Amino acid sequence: MQNEKTSETNDLISSEKVDGTSVYGRDGERIGSVKSLMIEKRGGRVTDAVVSVGGFLGMGEKYHSLPWSTLKYDTDVDGYRLDVTEDQLRSGPTFDDASRDTALDRAYQHRVYSHYGVNPYW
């Protein structure tokens, strides 16, 4: 039996270990970090990662929901790679702390999946 303190295996990782993980753009530059994961209530599937971009000491951050399939884990940088540049990410749909429920809105999700050219999960 695995140690109870273990929070990942070769194929699995705890969501608490994903939160805060760096996200890098196509050019290799760090563009933000994972703030949280969106999980389908009934199916249990991770659908989106909310990535925090910009700001200083937690002020002025913008959040981007990204289809989970757009993020690829890279062991070389111990973070996720996104096949877009920071400018492409910044031009995508965003929300801030005051409008967190936006990530749950279907119209917002349509804009996100369209912006990144990904078929919606629904």
Short mmCIF file of C-alpha atoms in Angstrom, two decimals:
data_model
loop_
_atom_site.label_atom_id
_atom_site.label_comp_id
_atom_site.label_asym_id
_atom_site.label_seq_id
_atom_site.Cartn_x
_atom_site.Cartn_y
_atom_site.Cartn_z
CA MET A 1 0.00 0.00 0.00
CA GLN A 2 1.27 3.47 -0.90
CA ASN A 3 2.17 6.00 1.77
CA GLU A 4 -0.89 8.14 2.54
CA LYS A 5 1.17 11.32 2.08
CA THR A 6 1.89 10.47 -1.55
CA SER A 7 -0.09 12.82 -3.78
CA GLU A 8 0.90 11.51 -7.20
CA THR A 9 1.94 8.45 -9.14
CA ASN A 10 3.21 8.11 -12.70
CA ASP A 11 -0.32 8.56 -14.05
CA LEU A 12 -2.19 10.40 -11.28
CA ILE A 13 -1.74 13.66 -9.40
CA SER A 14 -3.72 15.35 -6.66
CA SER A 15 -5.50 18.56 -7.68
CA GLU A 16 -3.77 20.35 -4.81
CA LYS A 17 -0.43 19.65 -6.52
CA VAL A 18 -1.71 21.06 -9.83
CA ASP A 19 -2.82 24.36 -8.28
CA GLY A 20 0.07 26.79 -8.51
CA THR A 21 1.93 24.86 -11.22
CA SER A 22 3.58 27.13 -13.78
CA VAL A 23 2.24 27.39 -17.33
CA TYR A 24 4.61 28.12 -20.21
CA GLY A 25 3.80 29.41 -23.69
CA ARG A 26 4.96 28.14 -27.05
CA ASP A 27 8.07 30.31 -26.78
CA GLY A 28 9.09 28.72 -23.46
CA GLU A 29 8.31 31.80 -21.40
CA ARG A 30 6.34 31.43 -18.16
CA ILE A 31 2.94 33.04 -18.71
CA GLY A 32 1.08 32.21 -15.54
CA SER A 33 0.10 29.46 -13.15
CA VAL A 34 -2.80 27.10 -12.61
CA LYS A 35 -5.26 28.65 -10.17
CA SER A 36 -7.80 25.82 -10.12
CA LEU A 37 -9.36 23.00 -12.12
CA MET A 38 -12.92 22.79 -13.42
CA ILE A 39 -14.35 19.30 -12.96
CA GLU A 40 -17.50 17.94 -14.54
CA LYS A 41 -19.83 17.19 -11.61
CA ARG A 42 -21.42 14.03 -12.90
CA GLY A 43 -18.66 12.55 -15.04
CA GLY A 44 -15.71 13.53 -12.84
CA ARG A 45 -13.65 14.62 -15.83
CA VAL A 46 -11.34 17.66 -15.66
CA THR A 47 -12.59 19.98 -18.38
CA ASP A 48 -10.69 23.23 -17.86
CA ALA A 49 -7.76 24.71 -16.00
CA VAL A 50 -8.15 28.25 -14.73
CA VAL A 51 -4.81 29.99 -15.30
CA SER A 52 -3.81 33.17 -13.48
CA VAL A 53 -1.93 35.69 -15.63
CA GLY A 54 -0.39 39.03 -14.72
CA GLY A 55 -0.96 41.06 -11.63
CA PHE A 56 1.34 41.77 -8.75
CA LEU A 57 1.03 40.18 -5.30
CA GLY A 58 -2.42 38.90 -6.24
CA MET A 59 -3.69 42.29 -7.41
CA GLY A 60 -4.86 42.79 -10.99
CA GLU A 61 -4.68 39.14 -11.98
CA LYS A 62 -6.74 38.00 -14.92
CA TYR A 63 -8.01 34.45 -15.15
CA HIS A 64 -8.28 32.38 -18.30
CA SER A 65 -10.21 29.13 -18.52
CA LEU A 66 -8.28 26.86 -20.83
CA PRO A 67 -9.55 23.57 -22.18
CA TRP A 68 -7.63 20.94 -20.23
CA SER A 69 -6.62 19.26 -23.49
CA THR A 70 -4.59 22.35 -24.48
CA LEU A 71 -2.18 21.86 -21.56
CA LYS A 72 0.58 19.28 -21.78
CA TYR A 73 2.75 18.45 -18.77
CA ASP A 74 6.48 18.90 -19.44
CA THR A 75 8.81 17.20 -16.96
CA ASP A 76 11.74 19.34 -18.19
CA VAL A 77 10.16 22.49 -16.73
CA ASP A 78 8.00 20.79 -14.08
CA GLY A 79 5.04 22.67 -15.48
CA TYR A 80 2.42 22.75 -18.21
CA ARG A 81 3.07 23.85 -21.78
CA LEU A 82 0.42 25.65 -23.77
CA ASP A 83 0.77 25.80 -27.55
CA VAL A 84 0.04 29.54 -27.69
CA THR A 85 2.02 32.69 -27.07
CA GLU A 86 1.37 34.99 -24.13
CA ASP A 87 -0.24 37.50 -26.55
CA GLN A 88 -2.65 34.85 -27.84
CA LEU A 89 -3.53 33.94 -24.27
CA ARG A 90 -4.05 37.57 -23.27
CA SER A 91 -6.37 38.12 -26.27
CA GLY A 92 -8.57 35.22 -25.15
CA PRO A 93 -11.65 35.42 -22.93
CA THR A 94 -10.86 36.42 -19.34
CA PHE A 95 -12.48 37.10 -16.00
CA ASP A 96 -11.30 38.48 -12.67
CA ASP A 97 -11.83 37.80 -8.98
CA ALA A 98 -15.06 39.82 -8.92
CA SER A 99 -16.60 37.72 -11.71
CA ARG A 100 -15.43 34.18 -10.86
CA ASP A 101 -18.79 32.63 -11.83
CA THR A 102 -18.07 33.64 -15.43
CA ALA A 103 -16.05 30.42 -15.81
CA LEU A 104 -19.27 28.47 -15.23
CA ASP A 105 -21.24 30.31 -17.91
CA ARG A 106 -21.90 28.31 -21.10
CA ALA A 107 -21.59 31.38 -23.37
CA TYR A 108 -18.16 32.10 -21.87
CA GLN A 109 -17.17 28.46 -22.34
CA HIS A 110 -18.23 28.64 -26.00
CA ARG A 111 -15.93 31.66 -26.49
CA VAL A 112 -13.05 29.86 -24.75
CA TYR A 113 -13.30 26.64 -26.76
CA SER A 114 -13.74 28.60 -30.00
CA HIS A 115 -10.74 30.86 -29.24
CA TYR A 116 -8.46 27.86 -28.70
CA GLY A 117 -9.91 25.82 -31.57
CA VAL A 118 -10.96 22.93 -29.35
CA ASN A 119 -14.18 20.93 -29.62
CA PRO A 120 -16.28 21.53 -26.51
CA TYR A 121 -16.49 18.73 -23.96
CA TRP A 122 -20.31 18.93 -23.81
#
